[in-house]
mmCIF file of C-alpha atoms in Angstrom:
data_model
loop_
_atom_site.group_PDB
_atom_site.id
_atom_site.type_symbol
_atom_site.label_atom_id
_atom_site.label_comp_id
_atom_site.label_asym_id
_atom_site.label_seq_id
_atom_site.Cartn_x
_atom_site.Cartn_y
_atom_site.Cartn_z
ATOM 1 C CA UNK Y 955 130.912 80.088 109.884
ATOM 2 C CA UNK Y 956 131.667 83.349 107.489
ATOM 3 C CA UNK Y 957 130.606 81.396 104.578
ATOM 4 C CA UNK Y 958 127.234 80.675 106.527
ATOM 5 C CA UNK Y 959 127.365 84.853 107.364
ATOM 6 C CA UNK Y 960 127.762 85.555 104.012
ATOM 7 C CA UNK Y 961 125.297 83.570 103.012
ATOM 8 C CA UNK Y 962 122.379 85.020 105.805
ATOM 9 C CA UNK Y 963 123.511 88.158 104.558
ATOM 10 C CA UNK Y 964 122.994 87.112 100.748
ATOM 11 C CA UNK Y 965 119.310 85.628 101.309
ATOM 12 C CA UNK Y 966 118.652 89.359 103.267
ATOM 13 C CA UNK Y 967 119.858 91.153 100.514
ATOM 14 C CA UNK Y 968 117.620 89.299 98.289
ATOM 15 C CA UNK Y 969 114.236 89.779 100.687
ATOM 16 C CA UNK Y 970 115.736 93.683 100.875
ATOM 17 C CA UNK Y 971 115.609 94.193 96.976
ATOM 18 C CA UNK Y 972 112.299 92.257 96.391
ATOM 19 C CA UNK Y 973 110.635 94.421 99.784
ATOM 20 C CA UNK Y 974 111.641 97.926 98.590
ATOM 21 C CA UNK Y 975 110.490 97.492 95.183
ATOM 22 C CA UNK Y 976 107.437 96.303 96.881
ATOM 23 C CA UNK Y 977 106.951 92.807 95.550
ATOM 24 C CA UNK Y 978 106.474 91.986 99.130
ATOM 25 C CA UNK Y 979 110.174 90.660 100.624
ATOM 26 C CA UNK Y 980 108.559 88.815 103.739
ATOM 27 C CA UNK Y 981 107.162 86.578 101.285
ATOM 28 C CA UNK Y 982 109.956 85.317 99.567
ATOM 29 C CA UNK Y 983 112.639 85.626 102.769
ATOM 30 C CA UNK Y 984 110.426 82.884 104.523
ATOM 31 C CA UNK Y 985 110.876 80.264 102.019
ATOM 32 C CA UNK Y 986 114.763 81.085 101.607
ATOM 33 C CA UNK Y 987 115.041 80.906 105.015
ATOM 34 C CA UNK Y 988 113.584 77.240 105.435
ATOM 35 C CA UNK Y 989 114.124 75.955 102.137
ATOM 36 C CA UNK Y 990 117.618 76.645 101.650
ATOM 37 C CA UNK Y 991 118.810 76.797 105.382
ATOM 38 C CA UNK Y 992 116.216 74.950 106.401
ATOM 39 C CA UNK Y 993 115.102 76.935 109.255
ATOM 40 C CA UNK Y 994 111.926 75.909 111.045
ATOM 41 C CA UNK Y 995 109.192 77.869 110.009
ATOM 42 C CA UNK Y 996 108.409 79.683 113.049
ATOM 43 C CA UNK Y 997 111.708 80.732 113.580
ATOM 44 C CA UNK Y 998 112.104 81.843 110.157
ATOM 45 C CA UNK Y 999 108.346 83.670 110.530
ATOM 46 C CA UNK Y 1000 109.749 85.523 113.725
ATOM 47 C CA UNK Y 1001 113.419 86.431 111.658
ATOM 48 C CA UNK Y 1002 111.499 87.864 108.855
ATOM 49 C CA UNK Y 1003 109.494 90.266 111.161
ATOM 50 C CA UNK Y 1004 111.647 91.601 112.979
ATOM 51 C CA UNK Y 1005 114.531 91.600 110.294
ATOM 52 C CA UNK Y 1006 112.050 94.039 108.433
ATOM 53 C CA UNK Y 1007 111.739 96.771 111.292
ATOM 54 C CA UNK Y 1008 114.959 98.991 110.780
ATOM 55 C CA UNK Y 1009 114.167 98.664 107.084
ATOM 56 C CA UNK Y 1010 110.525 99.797 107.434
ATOM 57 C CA UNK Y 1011 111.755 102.787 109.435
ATOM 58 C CA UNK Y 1012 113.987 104.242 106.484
ATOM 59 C CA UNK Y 1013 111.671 103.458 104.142
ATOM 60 C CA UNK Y 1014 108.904 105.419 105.864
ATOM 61 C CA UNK Y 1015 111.109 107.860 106.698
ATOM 62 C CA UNK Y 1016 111.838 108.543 102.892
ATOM 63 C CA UNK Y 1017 108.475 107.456 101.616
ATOM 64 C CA UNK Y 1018 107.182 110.708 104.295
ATOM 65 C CA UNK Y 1019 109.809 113.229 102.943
ATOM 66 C CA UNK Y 1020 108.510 112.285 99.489
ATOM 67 C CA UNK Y 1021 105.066 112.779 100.879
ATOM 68 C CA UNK Y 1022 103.825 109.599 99.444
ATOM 69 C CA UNK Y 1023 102.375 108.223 102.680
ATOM 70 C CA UNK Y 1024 98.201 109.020 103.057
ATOM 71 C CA UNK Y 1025 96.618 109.733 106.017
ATOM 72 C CA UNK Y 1026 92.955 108.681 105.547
ATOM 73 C CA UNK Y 1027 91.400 106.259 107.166
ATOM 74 C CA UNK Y 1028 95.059 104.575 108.455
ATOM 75 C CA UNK Y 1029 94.264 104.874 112.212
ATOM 76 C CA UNK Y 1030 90.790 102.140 111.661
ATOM 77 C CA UNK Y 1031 93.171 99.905 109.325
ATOM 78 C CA UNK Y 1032 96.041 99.789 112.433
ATOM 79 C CA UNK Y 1033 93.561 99.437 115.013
ATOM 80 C CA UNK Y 1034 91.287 97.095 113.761
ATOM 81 C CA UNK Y 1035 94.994 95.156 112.414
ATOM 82 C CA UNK Y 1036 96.307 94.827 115.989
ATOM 83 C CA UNK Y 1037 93.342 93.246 117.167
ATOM 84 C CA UNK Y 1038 93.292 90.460 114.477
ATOM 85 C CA UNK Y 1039 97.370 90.269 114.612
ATOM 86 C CA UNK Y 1040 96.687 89.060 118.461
ATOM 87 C CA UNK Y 1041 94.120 86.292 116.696
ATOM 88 C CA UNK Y 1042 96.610 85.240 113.923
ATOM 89 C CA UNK Y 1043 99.330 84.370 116.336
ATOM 90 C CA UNK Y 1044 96.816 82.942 118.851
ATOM 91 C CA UNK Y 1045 96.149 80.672 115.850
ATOM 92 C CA UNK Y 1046 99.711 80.380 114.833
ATOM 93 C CA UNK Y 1047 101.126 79.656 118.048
ATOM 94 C CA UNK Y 1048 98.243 76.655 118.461
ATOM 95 C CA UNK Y 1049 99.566 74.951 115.272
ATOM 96 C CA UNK Y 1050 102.730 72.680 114.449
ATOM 97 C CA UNK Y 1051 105.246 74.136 112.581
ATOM 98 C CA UNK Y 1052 104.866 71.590 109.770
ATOM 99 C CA UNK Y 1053 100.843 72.916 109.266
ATOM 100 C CA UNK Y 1054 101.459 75.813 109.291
ATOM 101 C CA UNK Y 1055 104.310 75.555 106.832
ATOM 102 C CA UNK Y 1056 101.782 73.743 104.692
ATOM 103 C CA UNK Y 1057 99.298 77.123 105.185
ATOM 104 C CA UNK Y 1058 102.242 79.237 104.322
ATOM 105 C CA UNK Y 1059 102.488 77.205 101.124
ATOM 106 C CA UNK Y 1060 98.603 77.294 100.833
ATOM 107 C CA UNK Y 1061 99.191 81.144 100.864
ATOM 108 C CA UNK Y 1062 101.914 81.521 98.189
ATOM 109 C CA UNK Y 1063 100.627 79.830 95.646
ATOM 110 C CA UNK Y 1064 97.193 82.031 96.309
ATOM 111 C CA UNK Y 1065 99.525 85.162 96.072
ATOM 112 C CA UNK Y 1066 101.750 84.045 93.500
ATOM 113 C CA UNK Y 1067 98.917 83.613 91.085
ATOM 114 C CA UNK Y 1068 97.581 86.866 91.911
ATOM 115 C CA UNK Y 1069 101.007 88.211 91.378
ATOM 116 C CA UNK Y 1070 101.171 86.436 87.858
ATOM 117 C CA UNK Y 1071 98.034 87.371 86.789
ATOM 118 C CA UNK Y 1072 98.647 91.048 87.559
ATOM 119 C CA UNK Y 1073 102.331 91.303 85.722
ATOM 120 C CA UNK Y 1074 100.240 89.221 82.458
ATOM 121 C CA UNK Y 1075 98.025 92.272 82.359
ATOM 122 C CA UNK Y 1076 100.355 95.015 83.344
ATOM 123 C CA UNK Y 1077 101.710 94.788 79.895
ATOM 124 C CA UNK Y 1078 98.784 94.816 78.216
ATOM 125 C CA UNK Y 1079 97.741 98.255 80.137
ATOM 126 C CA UNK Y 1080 101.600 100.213 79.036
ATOM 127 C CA UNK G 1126 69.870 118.301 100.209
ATOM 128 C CA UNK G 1127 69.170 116.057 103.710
ATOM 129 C CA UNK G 1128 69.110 113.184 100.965
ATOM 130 C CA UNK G 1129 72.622 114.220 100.365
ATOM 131 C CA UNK G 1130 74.216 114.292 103.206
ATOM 132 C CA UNK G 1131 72.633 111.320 103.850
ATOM 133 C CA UNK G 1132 74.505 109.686 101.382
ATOM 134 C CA UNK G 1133 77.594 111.222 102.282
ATOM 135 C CA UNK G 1134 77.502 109.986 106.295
ATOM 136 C CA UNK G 1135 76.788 106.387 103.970
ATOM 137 C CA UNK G 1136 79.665 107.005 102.148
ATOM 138 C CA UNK G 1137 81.953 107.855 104.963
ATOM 139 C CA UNK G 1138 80.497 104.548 107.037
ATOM 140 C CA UNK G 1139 81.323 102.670 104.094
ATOM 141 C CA UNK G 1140 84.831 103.706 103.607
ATOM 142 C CA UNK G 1141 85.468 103.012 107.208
ATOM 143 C CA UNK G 1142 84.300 99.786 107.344
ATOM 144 C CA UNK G 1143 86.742 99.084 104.123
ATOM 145 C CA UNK G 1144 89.335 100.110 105.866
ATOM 146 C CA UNK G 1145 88.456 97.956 108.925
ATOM 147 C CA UNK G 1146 88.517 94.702 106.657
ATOM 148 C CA UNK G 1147 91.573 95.832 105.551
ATOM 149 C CA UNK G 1148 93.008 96.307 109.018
ATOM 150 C CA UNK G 1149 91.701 93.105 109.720
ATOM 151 C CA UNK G 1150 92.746 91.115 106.823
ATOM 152 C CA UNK G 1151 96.419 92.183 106.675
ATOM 153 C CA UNK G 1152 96.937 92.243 110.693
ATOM 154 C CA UNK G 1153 95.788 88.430 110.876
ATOM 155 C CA UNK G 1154 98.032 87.475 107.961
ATOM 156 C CA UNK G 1155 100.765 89.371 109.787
ATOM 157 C CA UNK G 1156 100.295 87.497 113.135
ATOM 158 C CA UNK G 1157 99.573 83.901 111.294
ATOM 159 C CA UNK G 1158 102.620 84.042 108.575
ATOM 160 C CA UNK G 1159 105.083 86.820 110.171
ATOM 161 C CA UNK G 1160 105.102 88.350 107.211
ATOM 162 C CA UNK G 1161 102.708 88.716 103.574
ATOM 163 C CA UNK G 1162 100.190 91.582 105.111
ATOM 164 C CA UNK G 1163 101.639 93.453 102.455
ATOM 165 C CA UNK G 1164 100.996 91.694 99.604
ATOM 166 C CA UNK G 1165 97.206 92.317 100.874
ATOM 167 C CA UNK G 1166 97.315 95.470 101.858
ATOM 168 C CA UNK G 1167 98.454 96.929 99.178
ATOM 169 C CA UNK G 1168 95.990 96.134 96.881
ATOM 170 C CA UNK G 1169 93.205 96.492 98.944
ATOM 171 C CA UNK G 1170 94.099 100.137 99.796
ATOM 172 C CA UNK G 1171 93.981 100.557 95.579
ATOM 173 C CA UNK G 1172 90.935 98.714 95.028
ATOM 174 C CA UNK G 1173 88.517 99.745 98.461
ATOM 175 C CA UNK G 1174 90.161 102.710 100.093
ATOM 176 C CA UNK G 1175 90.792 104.916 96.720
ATOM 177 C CA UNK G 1176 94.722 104.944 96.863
ATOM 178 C CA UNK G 1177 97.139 105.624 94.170
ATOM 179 C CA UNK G 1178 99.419 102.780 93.286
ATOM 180 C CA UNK G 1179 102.528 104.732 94.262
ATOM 181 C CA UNK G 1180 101.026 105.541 97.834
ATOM 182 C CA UNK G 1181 99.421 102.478 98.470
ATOM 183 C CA UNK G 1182 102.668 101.548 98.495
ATOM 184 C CA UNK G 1183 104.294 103.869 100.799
ATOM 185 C CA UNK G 1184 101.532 103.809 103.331
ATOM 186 C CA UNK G 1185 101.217 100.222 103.133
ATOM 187 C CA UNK G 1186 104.848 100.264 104.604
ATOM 188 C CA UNK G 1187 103.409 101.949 107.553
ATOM 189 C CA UNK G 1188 100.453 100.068 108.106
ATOM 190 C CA UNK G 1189 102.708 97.094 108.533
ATOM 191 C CA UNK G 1190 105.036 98.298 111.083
ATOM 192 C CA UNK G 1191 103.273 98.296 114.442
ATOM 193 C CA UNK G 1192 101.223 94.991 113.122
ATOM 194 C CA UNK G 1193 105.118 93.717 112.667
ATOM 195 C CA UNK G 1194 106.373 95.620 116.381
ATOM 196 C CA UNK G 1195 103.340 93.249 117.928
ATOM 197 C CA UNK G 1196 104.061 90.069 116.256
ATOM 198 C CA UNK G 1197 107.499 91.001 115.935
ATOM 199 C CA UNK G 1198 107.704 90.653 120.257
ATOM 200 C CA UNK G 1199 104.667 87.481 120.270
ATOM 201 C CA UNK G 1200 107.199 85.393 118.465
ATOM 202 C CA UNK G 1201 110.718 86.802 119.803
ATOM 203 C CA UNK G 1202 109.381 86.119 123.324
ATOM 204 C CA UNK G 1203 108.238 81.964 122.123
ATOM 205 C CA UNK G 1204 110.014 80.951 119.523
ATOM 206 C CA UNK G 1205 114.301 80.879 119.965
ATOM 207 C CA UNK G 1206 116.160 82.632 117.181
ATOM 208 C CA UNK G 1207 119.306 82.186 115.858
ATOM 209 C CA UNK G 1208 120.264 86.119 116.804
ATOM 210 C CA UNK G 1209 123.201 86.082 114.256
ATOM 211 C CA UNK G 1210 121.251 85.398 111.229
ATOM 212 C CA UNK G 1211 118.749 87.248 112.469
ATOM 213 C CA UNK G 1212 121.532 89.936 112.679
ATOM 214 C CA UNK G 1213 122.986 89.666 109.310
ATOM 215 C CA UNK G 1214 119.640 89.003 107.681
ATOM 216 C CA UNK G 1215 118.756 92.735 109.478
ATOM 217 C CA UNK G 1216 121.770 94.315 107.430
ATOM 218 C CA UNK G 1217 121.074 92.285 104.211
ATOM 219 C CA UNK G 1218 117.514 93.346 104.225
ATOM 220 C CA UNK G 1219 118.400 96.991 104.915
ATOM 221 C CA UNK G 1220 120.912 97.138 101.980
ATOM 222 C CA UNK G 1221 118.729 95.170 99.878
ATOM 223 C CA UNK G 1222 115.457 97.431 100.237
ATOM 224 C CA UNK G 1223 117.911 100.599 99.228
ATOM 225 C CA UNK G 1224 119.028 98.989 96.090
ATOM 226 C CA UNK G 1225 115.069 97.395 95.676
ATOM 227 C CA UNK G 1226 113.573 101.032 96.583
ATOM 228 C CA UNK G 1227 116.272 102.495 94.366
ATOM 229 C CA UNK G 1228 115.673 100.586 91.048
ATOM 230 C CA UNK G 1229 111.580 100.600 91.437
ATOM 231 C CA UNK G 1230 111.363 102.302 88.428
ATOM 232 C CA UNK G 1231 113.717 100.898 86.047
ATOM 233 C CA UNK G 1232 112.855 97.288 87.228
ATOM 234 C CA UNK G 1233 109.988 96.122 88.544
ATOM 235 C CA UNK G 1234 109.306 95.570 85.243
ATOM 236 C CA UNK G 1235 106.336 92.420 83.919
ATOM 237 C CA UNK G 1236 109.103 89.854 83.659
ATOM 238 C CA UNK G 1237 110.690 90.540 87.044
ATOM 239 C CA UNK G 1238 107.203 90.324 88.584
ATOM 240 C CA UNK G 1239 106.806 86.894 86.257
ATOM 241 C CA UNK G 1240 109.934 85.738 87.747
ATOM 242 C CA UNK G 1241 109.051 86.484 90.947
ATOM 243 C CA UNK G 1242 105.676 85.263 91.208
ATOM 244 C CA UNK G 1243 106.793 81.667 89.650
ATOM 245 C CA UNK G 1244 109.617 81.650 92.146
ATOM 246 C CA UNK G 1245 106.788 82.151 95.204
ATOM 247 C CA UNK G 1246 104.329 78.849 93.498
ATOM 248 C CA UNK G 1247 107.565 76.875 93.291
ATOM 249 C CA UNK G 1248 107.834 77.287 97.054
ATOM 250 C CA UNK G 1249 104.552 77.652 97.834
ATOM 251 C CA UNK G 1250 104.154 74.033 96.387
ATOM 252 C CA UNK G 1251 107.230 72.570 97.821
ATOM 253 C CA UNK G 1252 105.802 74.051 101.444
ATOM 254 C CA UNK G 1253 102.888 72.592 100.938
ATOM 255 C CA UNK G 1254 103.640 69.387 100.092
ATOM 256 C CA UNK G 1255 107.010 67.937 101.099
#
């Protein structure tokens, strides 16, 4: 049991480090989650959001003080967002966990080349 | 000069329906994955809405909140969670993002984002087919 604690606490830390240096933490704490504790996917979908609240809250909270965060435009991105949230778990909720683990898969390599691509040329740009 | 404000009112209609797809975009992915509206977000704001790196960042951060308060109570209240990982992955996550928010500058460096990005096709393709 505390080696399994440690071990939840580990794969958090991980997401944590990866999600403030904005590489995107959800992304990666999903497939820890299932793939090395083999959580179902939903389950690990619904740990990762809400895992990512308190953490959001400093981070805003700093990211304000620093006066990083912009205004413009925000309050059409949210509202539009919480319409087509409602849609994505509509549609999420419909499928097995297994497709949609398969979609989440679909996803990351999508991202993951997008990520790749962008580091190759980030060092040609410095 | 009614030619120009023309264009302007254009302008303004344009930006907001950019920011509309980008609403849309990263608040499905939200609700579908739990997570990932992010990785969209962010550079949409930089490429369609105008935003600096640095606060497409930030603000991206609070985009994502309420989209992750909505989905965050959608799948709490259908799918059963295992409250004491979700509990420790909470703390690990919280330390984590310090130390991640804290290093930003010395490390997300090309090979750390090379690292990373093979790390997300490995699972990507182990999700997808096994």
């Amino acid at each position: 049991m505390a080696l399994k604690i440690i071990l939840y606490i580990v794969i958090g830390v991980i997401g944590g480090i990866l999600g403030g240096m904005g590489m995107g933490g959800g992304t990666l704490l999903i497939p820890l989650l299932t793939v090395i504790l083999g959580v179902f996917q939903k389950e690990a979908q619904a740990i990762n959001l809400l895992s990512f609240l308190p953490m959001s809250v400093i981070a805003i909270a700093l990211h304000y003080k620093n006066k990083l965060i912009k205004f413009d435009k925000i309050g059409f991105i949210i509202i539009s967002g919480l319409f087509s949230c409602c849609f994505g778990f509509f549609i999420a909720k419909n499928l097995s966990g297994d497709s949609l683990k398969r979609c989440f898969g679909a996803f990351l390599i999508i991202l993951s080349i997008v990520q790749f691509v962008g580091a190759i040329k980030s060092k040609k740009s410095k | 000069m009614k030619e120009k404000e023309n264009n302007k009112i254009i302008l303004e209609r344009k930006g907001k329906m950019e920011a509309v797809a980008t609403g849309i975009a990263s608040g499905f992915l939200n609700g579908l994955f739990g997570g990932g509206g992010g990785m969209i977000v962010v550079p949409m704001l930089s490429a369609f809405n105008g935003f600096q790196s640095k606060n497409a960042h930030a603000t991206a951060i609070l985009i994502m909140l309420p989209f992750c308060i909505l989905s965050g109570i959608f799948y709490a209240s259908t799918v059963t969670v295992n409250v004491t990982m979700l509990l420790c992955c909470m703390g690990g996550v919280v330390v984590g993002g310090v130390i991640g928010a804290l290093a930003l500058s010395k490390l997300a460096s090309k090979w750390i984002r090379i690292i990373f990005s093979l790390a997300m096709f490995a699972a990507g393709f182990r999700n997808l087919f096994f």
